[in-house]
N, CA and C of each residue as an Amber inpcrd file, in Angstrom:
protein
   585
-106.7800000  87.1530000 180.7400000-107.3000000  88.5010000 180.8720000
-107.4870000  88.8110000 182.3460000-106.9470000  89.9150000 182.7650000
-107.0860000  90.3330000 184.1620000-108.4340000  90.9960000 184.3820000
-109.1180000  90.5680000 185.4290000-110.3730000  91.2310000 185.7730000
-110.2820000  91.8310000 187.1700000-109.0760000  91.9820000 187.6670000
-108.8820000  92.5850000 188.9830000-109.0670000  94.0880000 188.8660000
-110.0430000  94.6110000 189.5520000-110.3050000  96.0370000 189.4990000
-109.7660000  96.6690000 190.7570000-108.7680000  97.4880000 190.5960000
-108.1730000  98.1670000 191.7430000-108.6880000  99.5950000 191.7760000
-109.2120000  99.9570000 192.8950000-109.6660000 101.3380000 193.0170000
-109.2990000 101.9000000 194.3840000-108.3210000 101.3060000 194.9950000
-107.9010000 101.7520000 196.3110000-107.0010000 102.9640000 196.2340000
-106.6490000 103.5120000 197.3980000-105.8580000 104.7310000 197.4310000
-104.4800000 104.5780000 196.8090000-103.9190000 103.3610000 196.7910000
-102.5930000 103.1500000 196.2210000-102.5580000 103.3590000 194.7260000
-103.7160000 103.3370000 194.0750000-103.7330000 103.4580000 192.6230000
-104.0410000 104.8770000 192.1600000-104.5280000 105.7190000 193.0370000
-104.8980000 107.0730000 192.6550000-103.6950000 107.7700000 192.0290000
-103.8960000 108.3400000 190.8450000-102.8220000 109.0450000 190.1490000
-101.9550000 108.1620000 189.2740000-102.1320000 106.8450000 189.3670000
-101.3480000 105.9390000 188.5220000-101.8430000 106.0300000 187.0870000
-101.0220000 105.6200000 186.1100000-101.4910000 105.6320000 184.7180000
-102.7700000 104.8240000 184.5220000-102.8780000 103.6920000 185.2070000
-104.0860000 102.8630000 185.0830000-105.3100000 103.6250000 185.5870000
-105.1650000 104.2980000 186.7220000-106.2620000 105.0870000 187.2750000
-106.6210000 106.2370000 186.3480000-105.6100000 106.8560000 185.7150000
-105.8730000 107.9430000 184.7780000-106.6620000 107.4370000 183.5700000
-106.3310000 106.2450000 183.0950000-107.0520000 105.6540000 181.9650000
-108.5080000 105.4100000 182.3490000-108.7230000 104.8010000 183.5090000
-110.0910000 104.5340000 183.9550000-110.8720000 105.8260000 184.1720000
-110.2390000 106.8230000 184.7520000-110.9000000 108.1030000 184.9850000
-111.2670000 108.7770000 183.6560000-110.3360000 108.7780000 182.7140000
-110.6110000 109.3770000 181.4020000-111.7310000 108.6300000 180.6930000
-111.6920000 107.3110000 180.7530000-112.7380000 106.5030000 180.1130000
-114.0960000 106.7820000 180.7530000-114.1360000 106.9060000 182.0740000
-115.3880000 107.1720000 182.7780000-115.9290000 108.5440000 182.3810000
-115.0590000 109.5300000 182.2460000-115.4970000 110.8710000 181.8550000
-116.0690000 110.8730000 180.4420000-115.3990000 110.1990000 179.5200000
-115.8880000 110.1360000 178.1370000-117.2060000 109.3790000 178.0900000
-117.2890000 108.2680000 178.8030000-118.5240000 107.4870000 178.8520000
-119.6730000 108.3490000 179.3630000-119.4390000 109.0970000 180.4400000
-120.4850000 109.9330000 181.0310000-120.8960000 111.0780000 180.1150000
-119.9250000 111.6940000 179.4680000-120.2060000 112.8740000 178.6680000
-120.7210000 112.5570000 177.2650000-120.2130000 111.4600000 176.6790000
-120.4920000 111.2240000 175.2610000-121.1000000 109.8660000 174.9640000
-121.1530000 108.9820000 175.9400000-121.7170000 107.6620000 175.7180000
-120.6860000 106.6530000 175.2450000-121.0810000 105.3940000 175.2440000
-120.1610000 104.3010000 174.9190000-119.6700000 104.3610000 173.4870000
-120.4780000 104.9100000 172.5700000-120.0930000 104.9470000 171.1590000
-118.8400000 105.7750000 170.9220000-118.6330000 106.8070000 171.7130000
-117.4790000 107.7000000 171.5530000-116.2800000 107.2410000 172.3810000
-116.4090000 106.1210000 173.0300000-115.3590000 105.6410000 173.9310000
-114.3240000 104.8460000 173.1430000-113.4400000 105.5570000 172.4560000
-112.3700000 104.9000000 171.7020000-111.0850000 104.9430000 172.5220000
-110.2130000 103.9990000 172.2690000-108.9350000 103.9830000 172.9930000
-108.1280000 105.2330000 172.6730000-108.2200000 105.7130000 171.4470000
-107.5050000 106.9350000 171.0720000-108.0000000 108.1240000 171.9060000
-109.3240000 108.2530000 172.0420000-109.8890000 109.3590000 172.8330000
-109.5040000 109.2300000 174.3000000-109.4960000 108.0140000 174.7990000
-109.1260000 107.7830000 176.2020000-107.6640000 108.1520000 176.4300000
-106.7860000 107.6990000 175.5270000-105.3580000 107.9940000 175.6520000
-105.1120000 109.5000000 175.6140000-105.7940000 110.1740000 174.6910000
-105.6380000 111.6270000 174.5780000-106.1000000 112.3260000 175.8520000
-107.2440000 111.9220000 176.3700000-107.7870000 112.5340000 177.5810000
-106.9110000 112.2530000 178.7980000-106.3450000 111.0530000 178.8600000
-105.5000000 110.6690000 179.9960000-104.0830000 111.2080000 179.8750000
-103.7280000 111.6990000 178.6880000-102.3860000 112.2300000 178.4760000
-101.3240000 111.1530000 178.3940000-101.6990000 110.0050000 177.8410000
-100.7450000 108.9020000 177.6750000-100.8700000 108.3520000 176.2610000
 -99.9520000 107.4950000 175.8660000-100.0100000 106.8720000 174.5540000
-100.9400000 105.6650000 174.5610000-101.4640000 105.3500000 173.3890000
-102.3620000 104.1880000 173.2780000-101.6520000 102.9170000 173.7260000
-100.3720000 102.7970000 173.4230000 -99.6230000 101.5950000 173.8180000
 -99.6430000 101.4110000 175.3380000 -99.6620000 102.5150000 176.0630000
 -99.7040000 102.4300000 177.5320000-101.0120000 101.8140000 178.0150000
-102.0920000 102.0820000 177.3080000-103.3770000 101.4860000 177.6910000
-103.2760000  99.9720000 177.6180000-102.6290000  99.4710000 176.5700000
-102.4940000  98.0180000 176.4090000-101.5910000  97.3840000 177.4610000
-100.8260000  98.2020000 178.1480000-100.0220000  97.6880000 179.2560000
-100.9290000  97.3170000 180.4420000-102.0480000  98.0350000 180.5880000
-102.9450000  97.8230000 181.7220000-104.2060000  97.0450000 181.3650000
-104.6140000  97.0970000 180.1030000-105.8410000  96.4370000 179.6540000
-105.5630000  95.7170000 178.3450000-105.9390000  94.4590000 178.2880000
-105.6710000  93.6470000 177.0980000-106.3460000  94.2140000 175.8550000
-107.5540000  94.7610000 176.0370000-108.3160000  95.2990000 174.9090000
-109.4020000  96.2220000 175.4440000-110.1800000  96.7710000 174.5440000
-111.2390000  97.7040000 174.9490000-112.2740000  97.0090000 175.8260000
-112.5860000  95.7620000 175.5260000-113.5880000  95.0600000 176.3400000
-113.1410000  94.9230000 177.7790000-111.8660000  94.6620000 177.9970000
-111.3870000  94.5600000 179.3750000-111.4930000  95.9060000 180.0860000
-111.2460000  96.9770000 179.3750000-111.4030000  98.3060000 179.9450000
-112.8690000  98.5580000 180.3010000-113.7830000  98.2090000 179.3910000
-115.2110000  98.3620000 179.6610000-115.6420000  97.5080000 180.8430000
-115.1120000  96.2900000 180.9100000-115.4160000  95.4000000 182.0270000
-115.0210000  96.0430000 183.3500000-113.8410000  96.6230000 183.3900000
-113.3750000  97.2830000 184.6120000-114.2590000  98.4630000 184.9810000
-114.6860000  99.2320000 183.9910000-115.5940000 100.3500000 184.2580000
-116.9160000  99.8390000 184.8290000-117.4520000  98.7630000 184.2480000
-118.7260000  98.2100000 184.7100000-118.6080000  97.6850000 186.1390000
-117.5210000  97.0040000 186.4490000-117.3200000  96.4840000 187.8040000
-117.1810000  97.6410000 188.7930000-116.4420000  98.6750000 188.3980000
-116.3410000  99.8640000 189.2530000-117.7230000 100.4710000 189.4730000
-118.5490000 100.4660000 188.4260000-119.9010000 101.0030000 188.5270000
-120.7210000 100.2770000 189.5730000-120.6000000  98.9500000 189.6250000
-121.3480000  98.2010000 190.6460000-120.8540000  98.5460000 192.0460000
-119.5680000  98.7710000 192.1940000-119.0560000  99.2060000 193.4940000
-119.6340000 100.5520000 193.8910000-119.7090000 101.4670000 192.9100000
-120.2920000 102.7800000 193.1860000-121.7790000 102.6660000 193.5110000
-122.4970000 101.8070000 192.7940000-123.9260000 101.6270000 193.0600000
-124.1350000 101.0710000 194.4640000-123.3260000 100.1160000 194.8800000
-123.4260000  99.5740000 196.2440000-123.2420000 100.6720000 197.2780000
-122.2160000 101.4930000 197.0860000-121.9560000 102.5890000 198.0350000
-123.1090000 103.6010000 198.0210000-123.6760000 103.8260000 196.8550000
-124.7890000 104.7610000 196.7180000-126.0130000 104.2480000 197.4890000
-126.3060000 102.9700000 197.3590000-127.4390000 102.3750000 198.0750000
-127.2260000 102.4820000 199.5840000-126.0470000 102.1320000 200.0440000
-125.7400000 102.2040000 201.4810000-125.8380000 103.6400000 201.9760000
-125.3380000 104.5830000 201.1890000-125.3950000 105.9960000 201.5640000
-126.8360000 106.4670000 201.7360000-127.7080000 106.0880000 200.8120000
-129.1180000 106.4840000 200.9200000-129.7780000 105.8190000 202.1230000
-129.4140000 104.5820000 202.4230000-129.9770000 103.9010000 203.5850000
-129.5590000 104.6080000 204.8750000-128.3310000 105.0940000 204.9120000
-127.8010000 105.7110000 206.1300000-128.2820000 107.1360000 206.3490000
-128.8010000 107.7800000 205.2900000-129.2650000 109.1650000 205.4160000
-130.4620000 109.2980000 206.3420000-131.2950000 108.2840000 206.3860000
-132.4770000 108.3350000 207.2340000-133.5790000 109.2360000 206.6990000
-133.5360000 109.5680000 205.4140000-134.5400000 110.4550000 204.8180000
-135.7860000 109.7100000 204.3370000-135.7350000 108.3990000 204.3440000
-136.8420000 107.5960000 203.8160000-137.4100000 106.7180000 204.9270000
-138.7080000 106.4080000 204.8470000-139.3500000 105.6280000 205.9120000
-138.7690000 104.2260000 206.0880000-138.1900000 103.6630000 205.0240000
-137.6310000 102.3180000 205.1580000-136.3570000 102.1980000 204.3220000
-135.5520000 101.2260000 204.6960000-134.3210000 100.9550000 203.9380000
-134.6540000 100.5470000 202.5080000-135.7860000  99.8760000 202.3370000
-136.1790000  99.4440000 200.9960000-136.5140000 100.6430000 200.1170000
-137.2170000 101.6240000 200.6470000-137.5130000 102.8380000 199.8860000
-136.2300000 103.6040000 199.5780000-135.3500000 103.7020000 200.5560000
-134.0790000 104.3970000 200.3500000-133.2720000 103.7090000 199.2580000
-133.2710000 102.3900000 199.2710000-132.5090000 101.6300000 198.2820000
-133.0710000 101.8110000 196.8790000-134.3970000 101.8060000 196.7610000
-135.0250000 102.0080000 195.4540000-134.7180000 103.4010000 194.9250000
-134.8020000 104.4030000 195.8060000-134.5130000 105.7720000 195.3740000
-133.0520000 105.8910000 194.9590000-132.1420000 105.2280000 195.6930000
-130.7150000 105.2510000 195.3540000-130.4750000 104.6130000 193.9920000
-131.1620000 103.5250000 193.7340000-131.0210000 102.8060000 192.4650000
-131.4330000 103.7130000 191.3090000-132.6020000 104.3550000 191.4360000
-133.0810000 105.2580000 190.3880000-132.1760000 106.4810000 190.2610000
-131.7570000 107.0260000 191.3750000-130.8900000 108.1980000 191.3580000
-129.5880000 107.8840000 190.6220000-129.0070000 106.7380000 190.9290000
-127.7660000 106.3300000 190.2770000-127.9840000 106.1610000 188.7770000
-129.0840000 105.5120000 188.4030000-129.3760000 105.2760000 186.9900000
-129.5740000 106.5860000 186.2350000-130.2510000 107.5460000 186.8740000
-130.4960000 108.8350000 186.2270000-129.2130000 109.6430000 186.0670000
-128.3580000 109.6140000 187.0620000-127.1370000 110.4180000 187.0330000
-126.0050000 109.7610000 186.2590000-126.0900000 108.4560000 186.0560000
-125.0170000 107.7000000 185.4050000-125.5930000 106.7810000 184.3350000
-126.4230000 107.3240000 183.4590000-127.1790000 106.4780000 182.5360000
-126.2930000 105.6280000 181.6320000-125.2240000 106.1960000 181.0870000
-124.3620000 105.4180000 180.1940000-123.6320000 104.3150000 180.9700000
-123.1580000 104.6330000 182.1570000-122.4910000 103.6370000 182.9970000
-123.4800000 102.5580000 183.4130000-124.6750000 102.9640000 183.8030000
-125.7120000 102.0200000 184.2220000-126.0160000 101.0240000 183.0950000
-126.1540000 101.5320000 181.8770000-126.4070000 100.6550000 180.7320000
-125.2290000  99.7120000 180.4900000-124.0120000 100.2240000 180.6230000
-122.8280000  99.3880000 180.4620000-122.7930000  98.2820000 181.5170000
-123.0860000  98.6300000 182.7670000-123.0430000  97.6750000 183.8680000
-123.9570000  96.4830000 183.6190000-125.1430000  96.7600000 183.0670000
-126.1220000  95.7080000 182.8520000-126.1600000  95.2190000 181.4020000
-125.1620000  95.5850000 180.6310000-125.1100000  95.1560000 179.2350000
-125.1050000  93.6360000 179.1370000-126.0440000  93.1050000 178.3870000
-126.2280000  91.6470000 178.3290000-125.0080000  90.9130000 177.8010000
-124.3870000  91.4270000 176.7370000-123.2480000  90.7190000 176.1580000
-122.0500000  90.7220000 177.0990000-121.7500000  91.8700000 177.6650000
-120.6260000  91.9660000 178.6000000-120.8850000  91.0960000 179.8200000
-122.1110000  91.1440000 180.3340000-122.4760000  90.3490000 181.5070000
-122.3530000  88.8510000 181.2080000-122.8100000  88.4390000 180.0320000
-122.7820000  87.0110000 179.6820000-121.3580000  86.4820000 179.5180000
-120.4410000  87.3370000 179.1060000-119.0670000  86.8840000 178.8430000
-118.1530000  86.9220000 180.0580000-118.5610000  87.5970000 181.1380000
-117.6180000  87.8080000 182.2380000-118.2160000  87.4780000 183.6030000
-117.7260000  86.4190000 184.1780000-118.1740000  86.0040000 185.5060000
-117.8750000  87.0860000 186.5470000-116.7530000  87.7850000 186.3840000
-116.3980000  88.8360000 187.3370000-117.4690000  89.9260000 187.3820000
-118.0770000  90.2210000 186.2440000-119.1380000  91.2260000 186.2150000
-120.4040000  90.6840000 186.8650000-120.7150000  89.4140000 186.6010000
-121.8850000  88.8050000 187.2590000-121.6850000  88.7740000 188.7680000
-120.4530000  88.4990000 189.2170000-120.1510000  88.5090000 190.6540000
-120.3260000  89.9030000 191.2510000-119.8640000  90.9240000 190.5380000
-120.0070000  92.2970000 191.0250000-121.4850000  92.6730000 191.1210000
-122.2590000  92.2650000 190.1250000-123.7010000  92.5410000 190.1440000
-124.3550000  91.8240000 191.3170000-123.9450000  90.5870000 191.5750000
-124.5420000  89.8250000 192.6720000-124.2090000  90.4540000 194.0280000
-122.9890000  90.9400000 194.1810000-122.6210000  91.5940000 195.4450000
-123.4640000  92.8420000 195.6750000-123.7410000  93.5710000 194.6010000
-124.5950000  94.7470000 194.7320000-126.0250000  94.3270000 195.0280000
-126.4680000  93.2560000 194.3910000-127.7980000  92.7240000 194.6970000
-127.9110000  92.3900000 196.1820000-126.8710000  91.8020000 196.7680000
-126.9050000  91.4440000 198.1830000-127.0530000  92.6790000 199.0730000
-126.4590000  93.8000000 198.6680000-126.6280000  95.0450000 199.4200000
-128.0980000  95.4510000 199.3790000-128.7100000  95.3360000 198.2040000
-130.1260000  95.6670000 198.0680000-130.9900000  94.6780000 198.8560000
-130.6200000  93.4130000 198.8070000-131.3960000  92.3690000 199.4890000
-131.4770000  92.6140000 200.9910000-130.4360000  93.1780000 201.5870000
-130.4710000  93.4510000 203.0320000-131.6040000  94.4250000 203.3770000
-131.8940000  95.3500000 202.4480000-132.9960000  96.2910000 202.6790000
-134.3370000  95.5710000 202.6550000-134.4770000  94.6100000 201.7550000
-135.7210000  93.8410000 201.6820000-135.8730000  92.9900000 202.9410000
-134.7780000  92.4050000 203.4070000-134.8360000  91.5690000 204.6060000
-135.1770000  92.3800000 205.8550000-134.8920000  93.6650000 205.8160000
-135.2090000  94.5300000 206.9610000-136.6700000  94.9640000 206.9670000
-137.4030000  94.6650000 205.8940000-138.8010000  95.0700000 205.7700000
-139.6830000  93.9440000 206.2910000-140.3830000  94.1910000 207.3940000
-141.1570000  93.1110000 208.0320000-142.4590000  92.7750000 207.3090000
-142.7500000  93.4440000 206.1960000-143.9440000  93.0900000 205.4220000
-143.7680000  91.7680000 204.6720000-142.5090000  91.3660000 204.4870000
-142.2480000  90.1620000 203.7050000-141.7950000  89.0180000 204.6070000
-142.5070000  87.8900000 204.5850000-142.0840000  86.7320000 205.3820000
-140.6940000  86.2800000 204.9310000-139.9350000  85.7560000 205.8520000
-138.5510000  85.3630000 205.5820000-138.4210000  84.4680000 204.3530000
-139.3860000  83.5530000 204.1650000-139.2760000  82.6140000 203.0400000
-139.5040000  83.2790000 201.6820000-139.9930000  84.5300000 201.6800000
-140.2390000  85.2320000 200.4080000-139.2720000  86.3930000 200.1620000
-138.4440000  86.7100000 201.1310000-137.5900000  87.8920000 201.0260000
-136.6440000  87.8460000 199.8330000-135.9650000  86.7390000 199.6350000
-135.0320000  86.6590000 198.5040000-135.7710000  86.7880000 197.1820000
-136.9390000  86.1550000 197.0750000-137.7210000  86.2490000 195.8420000
-138.1730000  87.6780000 195.5780000-138.6320000  88.3610000 196.6210000
-139.0670000  89.7520000 196.4780000-137.8880000  90.6220000 196.0410000
-136.7430000  90.4210000 196.6780000-135.5460000  91.1930000 196.3170000
-135.1770000  90.9490000 194.8550000-135.2380000  89.6980000 194.4170000
-134.9100000  89.3790000 193.0240000-135.8790000  90.0470000 192.0490000
-137.1550000  90.0890000 192.3910000-138.1390000  90.7240000 191.5160000
-137.8370000  92.2160000 191.3750000-137.5630000  92.8950000 192.4910000
-137.2540000  94.3160000 192.4070000-135.9340000  94.5510000 191.6740000
-134.9810000  93.6790000 191.8700000-133.7060000  93.7840000 191.1510000
-133.9410000  93.6100000 189.6470000-134.7980000  92.6590000 189.2870000
-135.1220000  92.4420000 187.8740000-135.8050000  93.6720000 187.2820000
-136.6380000  94.3400000 188.0660000-137.2510000  95.5880000 187.5980000
-136.1620000  96.6220000 187.2930000-135.1570000  96.6720000 188.1360000
-134.0380000  97.5950000 187.9030000-133.2800000  97.2580000 186.6370000
-133.0840000  95.9740000 186.4040000-132.4050000  95.5670000 185.1630000
-133.2580000  95.8920000 183.9490000-134.5640000  95.7380000 184.0960000
-135.4590000  96.1160000 183.0080000-135.3700000  97.6030000 182.7310000
-135.2440000  98.3790000 183.8120000-135.0820000  99.8100000 183.6620000
-133.8020000 100.1270000 182.8970000-132.7400000  99.3670000 183.1560000
-131.4840000  99.5700000 182.4350000-131.6790000  99.3240000 180.9460000
-132.4390000  98.2860000 180.6130000-132.7000000  97.9840000 179.2060000
-133.5100000  99.1030000 178.5500000-134.5080000  99.6050000 179.2670000
-135.3130000 100.7090000 178.7310000-134.4350000 101.9500000 178.5500000
-133.6260000 102.2410000 179.5550000-132.7490000 103.4170000 179.5020000
-131.8140000 103.3550000 178.3090000-131.1980000 102.2000000 178.0890000
-130.2260000 102.0860000 177.0050000-130.8680000 102.1500000 175.6290000
-132.1950000 102.0210000 175.5620000-132.8630000 102.0840000 174.2650000
-133.1540000 103.5200000 173.8250000-132.8970000 104.4890000 174.6920000
-133.1110000 105.8940000 174.3440000-131.7850000 106.5310000 173.9230000
-131.8530000 107.5730000 173.0690000-130.6180000 108.2590000 172.6610000
-129.8230000 108.7220000 173.8770000-128.5310000 108.5080000 173.8050000
-127.6050000 108.8680000 174.8820000-127.9190000 108.1740000 176.2040000
-128.7540000 107.1400000 176.1670000-129.0730000 106.3980000 177.3760000
-129.8130000 107.2160000 178.4100000-130.5800000 108.2070000 177.9760000
-131.2900000 109.0720000 178.9230000-132.7910000 108.9100000 178.7600000
-133.4370000 108.5280000 179.8370000-134.8940000 108.4150000 179.8280000
-135.5390000 109.7880000 179.7600000-136.6310000 109.9150000 179.0280000
-137.3820000 111.1700000 179.1070000-137.8610000 111.3510000 180.5500000
-137.8710000 112.5860000 181.0460000-138.2540000 112.8240000 182.4510000
-139.6030000 112.2060000 182.8220000-140.5840000 112.2780000 181.9200000
-141.8970000 111.7280000 182.2510000-141.8430000 110.1980000 182.4140000
-141.0080000 109.5330000 181.6160000-140.8460000 108.0840000 181.7410000
-140.1690000 107.7450000 183.0630000-139.1360000 108.4960000 183.4060000
-138.4330000 108.2800000 184.6680000-139.3800000 108.4580000 185.8560000
-140.1850000 109.5090000 185.8130000-141.1330000 109.7630000 186.8980000
-142.1430000 108.6300000 187.0310000-142.6490000 108.1340000 185.9080000
-143.6250000 107.0500000 185.9420000-143.0130000 105.7700000 186.5010000
-141.7890000 105.4740000 186.0820000-141.1200000 104.2700000 186.5950000
-140.9200000 104.3590000 188.1000000-140.4230000 105.5180000 188.5630000
-140.1870000 105.6550000 189.9950000-141.5000000 105.6310000 190.7740000
-142.5260000 106.2880000 190.2390000-143.8320000 106.2830000 190.9210000
-144.3790000 104.8710000 191.0210000-144.2220000 104.0880000 189.9580000
-144.7170000 102.7120000 189.9690000-143.9900000 101.8420000 190.9680000
-142.6860000 101.9310000 190.9720000-141.9290000 101.0970000 191.9110000
-142.1470000 101.5920000 193.3400000-142.3060000 102.9030000 193.5180000
-142.5930000 103.4350000 194.8590000-143.9210000 102.8690000 195.3790000
-144.9040000 102.8240000 194.5050000-146.2070000 102.2720000 194.9060000
-146.0590000 100.8200000 195.3500000-145.3150000 100.0470000 194.5740000
-145.1240000  98.6400000 194.9280000-144.4050000  98.4800000 196.2590000
-143.4700000  99.3740000 196.5280000-142.6800000  99.2690000 197.7600000
-143.4490000  99.7490000 198.9790000-144.1850000 100.8440000 198.8480000
-144.8000000 101.4390000 200.0510000-146.2400000 101.0280000 200.2870000
-146.8890000 100.3810000 199.3250000-148.3020000 100.0600000 199.5310000
-148.4550000  99.1070000 200.7080000-149.5690000  99.2060000 201.4040000
-149.7870000  98.3420000 202.5710000-149.9690000  96.8860000 202.1450000
-149.8260000  95.9890000 203.1110000-149.9590000  94.5570000 202.8250000
-151.3350000  94.2540000 202.2620000
């Protein structure tokens, strides 16, 4: 099974890219339950047999979407850090994480799906690379001694994964606004409170 996720400029417009784009649109609009190969093929304007040329099965397609999601989350975190709108890189990273989860709830749930994660090392690797992007923000925060930085980063990352589990337990993977506000307020307090 191929787990190579290509998302570079050479693939834009290719049948494989069209399949991934169609799948991402259906996932975002209708959730994972409506993500059938038939619907993807119809949306991409190709035959179902063509999908099997690029993906061994639906799980491989989902795996590729989840890995792409981690790449997008990494870029989102870096983008928020570079904006300079937040007092610290750690606050910017937390806000980026929540923003991504709110705007991409079905993808976020797929990315952290326990079964998919447990079966695919490539997905665990993608998650770890994104964790490392987040960890750099924690390391830049001088409130945490060097020997505790990785542990602190892991705890906040685990909170994010817990948020993914909570999100996926709601219809359509969407948190009620009041729940989202409480989660963000709580994590904000933990991040910005004085030593």
